[in-house]
Coordinates of C-alpha atoms and ligand atoms in Angstrom, one line a residue:
M5 CA -65.8 108.9 78.1
L6 CA -68.3 107.1 80.3
K7 CA -66.4 103.8 80.0
G8 CA -65.9 102.3 83.5
K9 CA -67.8 105.1 85.3
K10 CA -70.2 104.1 88.0
V11 CA -73.5 105.9 87.8
L12 CA -76.2 105.6 90.5
L13 CA -79.5 106.5 88.8
G14 CA -82.2 107.7 91.2
V15 CA -85.8 107.5 89.9
A16 CA -88.6 109.4 91.7
G17 CA -92.3 109.1 91.2
G18 CA -93.2 111.4 88.3
I19 CA -94.6 110.5 84.9
A20 CA -91.2 111.2 83.3
S21 CA -89.9 108.1 85.0
Y22 CA -91.2 106.2 81.9
K23 CA -88.1 107.7 80.2
S24 CA -85.6 106.7 82.9
P25 CA -85.0 103.1 81.5
G26 CA -83.8 105.0 78.3
I27 CA -81.2 106.8 80.4
C28 CA -80.1 103.5 81.9
S29 CA -79.8 101.9 78.5
L30 CA -77.8 104.8 77.0
L31 CA -75.4 105.0 79.9
R32 CA -74.7 101.3 79.5
K33 CA -74.3 101.6 75.8
N34 CA -71.7 104.2 76.5
G35 CA -69.8 101.9 78.8
A36 CA -71.0 103.0 82.2
E37 CA -71.9 100.7 85.0
V38 CA -75.4 101.6 86.4
K39 CA -77.2 100.8 89.6
V40 CA -80.8 102.1 90.2
V41 CA -82.6 103.3 93.3
M42 CA -86.3 103.9 93.0
T43 CA -88.7 105.6 95.4
N44 CA -91.8 103.6 96.2
N45 CA -93.9 106.1 94.3
A46 CA -91.8 105.5 91.2
T47 CA -92.6 101.8 91.2
E48 CA -96.3 102.9 90.5
F49 CA -95.0 104.1 87.0
V50 CA -92.2 101.6 86.1
T51 CA -91.4 98.3 87.7
P52 CA -88.0 97.6 89.4
L53 CA -87.7 94.6 87.1
T54 CA -87.4 96.9 84.1
F55 CA -84.4 98.6 85.7
Q56 CA -83.0 95.4 87.0
T57 CA -83.0 94.1 83.4
M58 CA -81.7 97.3 81.8
S59 CA -79.0 97.8 84.4
N60 CA -78.0 94.2 84.8
N61 CA -77.9 95.0 88.6
V62 CA -80.3 94.7 91.5
C63 CA -82.8 97.6 91.6
H64 CA -83.1 99.1 95.1
V65 CA -86.4 100.3 96.5
E66 CA -86.9 99.3 100.2
M67 CA -84.6 100.1 103.1
F68 CA -85.2 97.1 105.2
N69 CA -86.8 94.1 103.5
Q70 CA -84.0 93.0 101.1
L71 CA -80.6 91.6 102.1
F72 CA -78.4 91.3 99.0
N73 CA -75.1 91.2 100.9
M74 CA -73.8 91.9 104.3
D75 CA -73.0 95.6 103.5
V76 CA -75.1 98.4 104.9
E77 CA -76.8 98.9 101.5
H78 CA -77.4 102.7 101.5
I79 CA -73.8 103.4 102.6
S80 CA -72.2 101.0 100.1
L81 CA -74.3 102.4 97.2
A82 CA -73.3 105.9 98.1
K83 CA -69.6 105.0 98.3
W84 CA -69.8 103.0 95.1
A85 CA -71.0 105.8 92.9
D86 CA -68.9 108.3 90.8
I87 CA -72.0 110.3 90.3
I88 CA -75.7 110.2 91.5
V89 CA -78.2 111.3 88.9
I90 CA -81.9 111.8 89.9
A91 CA -84.1 111.6 86.8
P92 CA -86.9 112.5 87.2
A93 CA -86.4 114.6 90.3
T94 CA -89.9 115.4 91.7
A95 CA -90.7 118.4 93.8
N96 CA -91.1 116.0 96.7
V97 CA -87.6 114.4 96.4
I98 CA -86.0 117.9 95.7
G99 CA -87.7 119.2 98.9
K100 CA -86.5 116.3 101.0
F101 CA -82.9 116.4 99.6
A102 CA -82.7 120.2 100.2
N103 CA -84.0 119.9 103.7
G104 CA -82.0 116.9 104.9
I105 CA -84.9 114.5 105.1
A106 CA -83.8 110.9 104.6
D107 CA -86.8 108.6 105.0
D108 CA -86.3 106.1 102.2
M109 CA -83.5 104.4 100.2
L110 CA -83.0 107.2 97.7
T111 CA -82.9 110.1 100.1
T112 CA -80.8 108.1 102.5
V113 CA -78.2 107.3 99.8
L114 CA -78.2 111.0 98.9
M115 CA -77.6 112.0 102.5
A116 CA -74.7 109.5 102.8
S117 CA -72.9 110.4 99.6
R118 CA -69.9 112.7 98.9
C119 CA -69.8 112.3 95.1
P120 CA -71.3 114.8 92.6
V121 CA -75.1 114.9 92.4
M122 CA -77.1 115.9 89.3
I123 CA -80.8 116.3 89.2
A124 CA -83.1 116.4 86.2
P125 CA -86.4 118.0 87.4
G126 CA -89.6 116.8 85.8
M127 CA -93.0 118.2 87.0
N128 CA -95.9 120.4 86.3
T129 CA -95.1 124.1 85.5
V130 CA -96.8 125.5 88.6
M131 CA -95.0 123.0 90.9
L132 CA -91.7 123.8 89.2
E133 CA -92.2 127.6 89.6
S134 CA -93.7 127.4 93.2
E135 CA -91.8 129.4 95.7
A136 CA -91.0 126.3 97.8
N137 CA -89.6 124.4 94.9
Q138 CA -87.6 127.4 93.6
K139 CA -86.1 127.9 97.1
N140 CA -85.2 124.2 97.4
M141 CA -83.6 124.1 94.0
K142 CA -81.5 127.2 94.9
T143 CA -80.5 125.5 98.2
L144 CA -79.3 122.5 96.2
K145 CA -77.4 124.7 93.6
D146 CA -75.7 126.6 96.4
R147 CA -74.6 123.3 97.8
G148 CA -73.0 122.4 94.5
V149 CA -75.7 120.1 93.1
I150 CA -76.0 120.3 89.4
V151 CA -79.6 121.2 88.6
L152 CA -80.5 120.7 85.0
G153 CA -83.0 122.8 83.2
T154 CA -86.3 121.5 81.9
A155 CA -88.0 121.7 78.4
T156 CA -91.1 123.7 77.6
D157 CA -93.8 121.7 75.9
V158 CA -97.3 120.2 76.4
L159 CA -97.0 118.4 79.7
A160 CA -98.7 115.1 80.8
C161 CA -101.4 117.1 82.6
N162 CA -102.2 118.9 79.2
D163 CA -100.8 122.2 80.4
Y164 CA -98.3 123.9 78.2
G165 CA -95.2 125.2 79.9
S166 CA -91.8 124.4 81.5
G167 CA -91.2 121.4 83.6
K168 CA -90.7 118.6 81.0
M169 CA -87.7 116.5 81.9
L170 CA -84.9 116.7 79.4
E171 CA -84.5 113.8 76.9
P172 CA -82.4 110.8 78.0
S173 CA -79.7 111.7 75.4
E174 CA -79.4 115.2 76.8
I175 CA -79.1 114.0 80.3
V176 CA -76.5 111.4 79.4
D177 CA -74.6 114.1 77.5
E178 CA -74.5 116.3 80.7
I179 CA -73.3 113.3 82.8
D180 CA -70.6 112.6 80.2
S181 CA -69.5 116.3 80.2
L182 CA -69.2 116.4 83.9
L183 CA -67.2 113.1 84.3
T184 CA -64.9 113.7 81.3
E185 CA -61.3 114.9 82.2
K186 CA -60.6 118.4 80.9
D187 CA -57.3 117.4 79.3
L188 CA -57.7 119.8 76.3
S189 CA -58.5 122.9 78.3
G190 CA -56.8 126.0 77.1
K191 CA -56.6 124.7 73.5
K192 CA -58.5 126.3 70.7
F193 CA -60.0 124.0 68.1
V194 CA -61.5 124.8 64.7
I195 CA -63.5 121.9 63.3
T196 CA -65.2 121.7 60.0
A197 CA -68.1 119.4 59.4
G198 CA -70.8 118.3 56.9
P199 CA -71.1 118.9 53.2
T200 CA -71.1 122.2 51.4
I201 CA -73.8 123.0 48.8
E202 CA -73.3 124.7 45.4
P203 CA -76.4 126.4 44.0
L204 CA -77.3 126.0 40.4
D205 CA -80.5 128.0 40.4
P206 CA -83.0 129.1 43.2
V207 CA -84.3 125.5 43.3
R208 CA -81.4 123.2 42.8
Y209 CA -77.9 122.6 44.2
L210 CA -75.0 120.2 44.0
T211 CA -73.8 118.5 47.2
N212 CA -72.6 115.2 48.6
H213 CA -73.6 112.6 51.3
S214 CA -71.8 114.0 54.3
S215 CA -74.2 114.1 57.3
G216 CA -71.9 116.0 59.7
K217 CA -71.8 113.1 62.2
M218 CA -68.1 112.7 62.2
G219 CA -67.3 116.5 62.5
Y220 CA -70.0 116.9 65.2
A221 CA -68.7 114.0 67.2
L222 CA -65.2 115.6 67.1
A223 CA -66.6 119.0 68.2
N224 CA -68.7 117.4 71.0
C225 CA -65.8 115.3 72.4
A226 CA -63.3 118.2 72.2
K227 CA -65.7 120.5 74.0
K228 CA -66.3 117.9 76.7
R229 CA -62.5 117.5 77.1
G230 CA -62.3 121.3 77.9
A231 CA -61.2 122.7 74.5
H232 CA -62.6 126.0 73.2
V233 CA -64.4 124.8 70.0
T234 CA -65.4 126.7 66.9
L235 CA -67.5 124.4 64.7
I236 CA -67.9 125.4 61.1
S237 CA -70.7 123.4 59.5
G238 CA -72.3 123.0 56.1
P239 CA -76.1 122.3 56.0
T240 CA -77.0 119.2 58.0
S241 CA -80.2 117.7 59.4
I242 CA -78.7 116.7 62.8
T243 CA -78.6 118.8 66.0
P244 CA -75.2 120.5 66.5
P245 CA -73.4 119.9 69.8
K246 CA -73.1 122.6 72.4
V247 CA -69.8 124.4 71.4
D248 CA -68.4 127.9 72.0
N249 CA -69.0 129.1 68.5
F250 CA -71.2 127.5 65.9
V251 CA -70.8 128.9 62.3
N252 CA -73.3 127.9 59.7
V253 CA -72.0 128.0 56.0
K254 CA -73.4 126.9 52.7
T255 CA -70.8 126.9 50.0
T256 CA -67.1 125.9 49.9
R257 CA -66.2 129.6 49.5
D258 CA -68.2 130.4 52.7
M259 CA -66.3 127.7 54.5
F260 CA -63.0 129.0 53.2
D261 CA -63.8 132.5 54.6
A262 CA -65.0 131.1 57.9
V263 CA -61.9 129.0 58.4
G264 CA -59.9 132.1 57.5
E265 CA -61.5 134.1 60.3
Y266 CA -60.6 131.6 63.1
F267 CA -57.5 129.8 61.8
E268 CA -54.8 132.2 62.9
D269 CA -55.9 132.2 66.5
S270 CA -56.3 128.4 66.7
D271 CA -54.1 125.6 68.0
V272 CA -55.8 122.8 66.0
L273 CA -57.7 122.7 62.7
I274 CA -59.6 119.5 62.0
K275 CA -61.0 119.3 58.5
A276 CA -63.7 116.6 58.7
A277 CA -66.0 118.4 56.3
A278 CA -66.6 117.2 52.7
P279 CA -66.5 120.5 50.8
A280 CA -67.6 120.4 47.2
D281 CA -64.5 120.6 44.9
Y282 CA -66.5 122.2 42.1
R283 CA -69.4 124.7 41.6
P284 CA -71.6 125.5 38.6
K285 CA -69.8 128.2 36.6
N286 CA -73.0 130.2 36.1
Y287 CA -75.7 130.6 38.6
S288 CA -79.1 131.1 37.1
E289 CA -81.2 133.7 38.9
E290 CA -84.4 132.0 37.5
K291 CA -85.3 128.4 37.7
I292 CA -83.8 126.5 34.8
K293 CA -86.7 125.1 32.7
K294 CA -86.7 121.6 31.3
T295 CA -88.6 122.5 28.1
A296 CA -87.6 123.6 24.6
K297 CA -84.7 126.2 24.5
G298 CA -84.0 126.2 28.2
D299 CA -83.1 122.4 28.4
L300 CA -80.1 121.6 30.6
N301 CA -77.9 119.1 28.8
S302 CA -74.6 119.9 30.4
L303 CA -73.1 121.9 33.2
E304 CA -70.0 124.0 33.1
M305 CA -68.1 123.8 36.4
E306 CA -65.4 125.7 38.0
K307 CA -63.0 124.8 40.7
N308 CA -63.5 125.7 44.4
P309 CA -60.6 126.7 46.6
D310 CA -58.9 123.9 48.4
I311 CA -59.4 125.1 52.0
A312 CA -57.1 122.6 53.6
R313 CA -54.3 123.2 51.2
H314 CA -54.6 127.0 51.5
Y315 CA -54.4 127.1 55.3
G316 CA -52.0 124.2 55.4
A317 CA -49.5 126.3 53.4
M318 CA -50.0 129.2 55.9
K319 CA -49.8 127.3 59.1
K320 CA -47.3 128.5 61.8
N321 CA -47.8 126.6 65.1
Q322 CA -51.2 125.1 64.3
L323 CA -51.6 121.4 64.1
I324 CA -53.8 120.3 61.1
V325 CA -55.7 117.0 60.9
G326 CA -57.2 116.2 57.5
F327 CA -59.7 113.6 56.4
A328 CA -59.8 111.7 53.2
A329 CA -62.8 109.8 51.8
E330 CA -61.3 107.3 49.3
S331 CA -62.7 104.3 47.4
N332 CA -59.4 102.8 46.1
N333 CA -55.6 103.1 46.6
I334 CA -56.5 104.6 50.0
Y335 CA -53.0 104.7 51.5
E336 CA -51.4 106.1 48.4
Y337 CA -54.0 108.9 47.9
A338 CA -54.1 109.7 51.7
K339 CA -50.3 110.0 51.9
E340 CA -50.3 112.3 48.9
K341 CA -52.9 114.5 50.6
L342 CA -50.9 114.5 53.8
E343 CA -47.9 115.9 52.0
K344 CA -49.7 118.3 49.5
K345 CA -52.0 119.8 52.2
N346 CA -49.3 120.0 54.8
F347 CA -51.4 118.0 57.3
D348 CA -49.8 116.6 60.5
M349 CA -52.2 113.6 60.4
I350 CA -54.8 112.3 58.0
V351 CA -57.7 110.1 58.8
V352 CA -58.7 108.0 55.8
N353 CA -61.9 106.1 55.4
N354 CA -62.7 103.6 52.6
I355 CA -66.2 104.7 51.8
K356 CA -66.9 101.4 50.0
K357 CA -66.7 99.5 53.3
E358 CA -70.0 98.9 55.2
G359 CA -70.0 100.9 58.5
A360 CA -67.5 103.5 57.2
G361 CA -67.8 107.0 55.8
F362 CA -70.9 109.0 55.0
G363 CA -74.0 109.0 57.1
T364 CA -73.2 106.1 59.4
D365 CA -72.8 106.2 63.2
T366 CA -69.6 104.1 62.9
N367 CA -66.4 104.5 60.9
I368 CA -63.5 102.3 59.8
V369 CA -60.4 104.3 59.3
S370 CA -56.6 104.3 59.0
I371 CA -54.7 107.1 60.7
I372 CA -51.6 108.2 59.0
D373 CA -49.0 110.6 60.3
R374 CA -45.4 111.3 59.3
E375 CA -44.2 108.2 61.0
K376 CA -46.7 105.4 60.8
V377 CA -50.0 104.0 59.4
D378 CA -52.5 102.6 61.9
D379 CA -55.5 100.6 60.7
L380 CA -58.3 100.8 63.3
E381 CA -61.2 98.5 63.9
I382 CA -64.8 99.6 63.3
M383 CA -65.9 101.9 66.1
S384 CA -68.5 104.6 66.8
K385 CA -67.8 108.1 65.5
S386 CA -67.7 109.3 69.1
D387 CA -65.0 106.7 70.1
L388 CA -63.1 107.5 66.9
A389 CA -63.3 111.2 67.8
N390 CA -61.7 110.6 71.2
E391 CA -59.0 108.4 69.6
I392 CA -58.2 111.2 67.1
L393 CA -58.1 113.7 70.0
D394 CA -55.8 111.5 72.0
R395 CA -53.4 111.5 69.1
V396 CA -53.7 115.2 68.6
K397 CA -52.8 115.7 72.3
R398 CA -49.8 113.5 72.0
L399 CA -48.6 115.4 68.8
M400 CA -49.1 118.7 70.6
S401 CA -46.9 117.7 73.5
Ligands
PMT516 O1 -70.3 113.7 57.8 P1 -70.3 112.2 57.8 O2 -71.6 111.6 57.2 O3 -70.2 111.7 59.2 O4 -69.1 111.6 57.0 C1 -67.8 111.8 57.4 C2 -66.9 112.0 56.2 C3 -66.8 110.7 55.3 C4 -67.4 113.2 55.4 C5 -65.5 112.3 56.8 O5 -65.1 111.3 57.6 C6 -64.5 112.6 55.7 O6 -63.8 111.7 55.2 N1 -64.3 113.9 55.3 C7 -63.5 114.3 54.2 C8 -64.2 114.2 52.9 C9 -63.4 114.8 51.7 O7 -63.7 115.8 51.3 O8 -62.3 114.1 51.4 P2 -61.3 114.6 50.3 O9 -60.4 113.5 50.1 O10 -62.1 115.1 49.1 O11 -60.6 115.9 50.9 C10 -59.4 115.7 51.7 C11 -59.3 116.8 52.8 O12 -59.3 118.1 52.2 C12 -60.4 116.8 53.7 O13 -59.9 117.1 55.0 C13 -61.4 117.9 53.2 O14 -62.1 118.5 54.3 C14 -60.4 118.9 52.6 N2 -60.9 119.7 51.5 C15 -61.4 119.1 50.4 C16 -61.9 119.9 49.3 C17 -61.8 121.3 49.4 N3 -62.2 122.0 48.4 N4 -61.3 121.8 50.5 C18 -60.9 121.1 51.6 O15 -60.4 121.6 52.6

């Protein structure tokens, strides 16, 4: 939801400034307009030209020696921004900002702004924890500035401790959360994601290609839009978004139980997971051997519960969105599932198309409800998640 947002990125002179072009790039990829103000010290680490190129805008450093237009530059920059983000924020800049010192372009813009300000500190542990810096950060927090945390790691000075600036993706996520309208607040979402796995013996299991990306994108966007989110996920290798309630499951029966725990109290259930439809009938406590008598030539399977169908039949006021992964007759099969599982809407992807379905960062889907079929263009899973949530919101109202 960063499309069209104006972000003023302030870069202070810490070693973490080498990551700041990454923030600039990610913001622009997400549709934001970016302008950059650097301190003189920051230019010792990264050149203004880097930011000029990444932001496609003039990079501001000096107060007096550049005349780009007839505006008073620090005032027009401060008025232009929807948010000012300082990353990295050094102890020096934090100290100046907290104490009302405006002696360069960055601190003057800060002084002249009324928009939200977020700072991402990046410094040595002792400097971070020093009494002066802690006091200055508290002053800023009390004034409404959003002060992000830091990570604990081996730092540039070889000390191990806190003070490492957050990663660009984490900072951009925080900016996105802050600027996104909370139009789903008060609504409880249960979202399933990822595959399920069905063990065969202590070593082996059956599963599918779901990465969890689609379900996690939905959970992330719903949370940013203010919903209370329970994310029920099968095993994945990607980092879960920050939600209210993250429930890890393994098998389809685990997922069935977990959905049962939260369904009644929910407003919306979104079934983006790809649960295994079958499981091995007999689980072997010992590893199945591939020699002589123990050879595995065939597998006897039994059916798993159909989670969506079960809770679809039970629904009262809940709205249910299903997914379908199809490789042929996609409209026909999807409409059949919409009816059978009592969905209000189904999102169907043709998994044979490049850029759609399992594991990709994009998806190509058709969204079918009781009135119409809409074929959507290829888009990122995050944009698709917001599109689905917009439709859910319309159906709820
Ligand atoms: O995780 P990604 O890599 O990002 O991939 C996303 C995705 C392709 C997994 C996702 O977009 C998707 O299509 N999910 C549904 C996959 C699937 O199981 O489709 P299906 O046609 O078999 O099932 C239809 C619906 O019933 C789904 O909402 C499914 O969650 C649900 N179902 C299926 C089987 C079962 N036993 N219980 C269920 O609730």
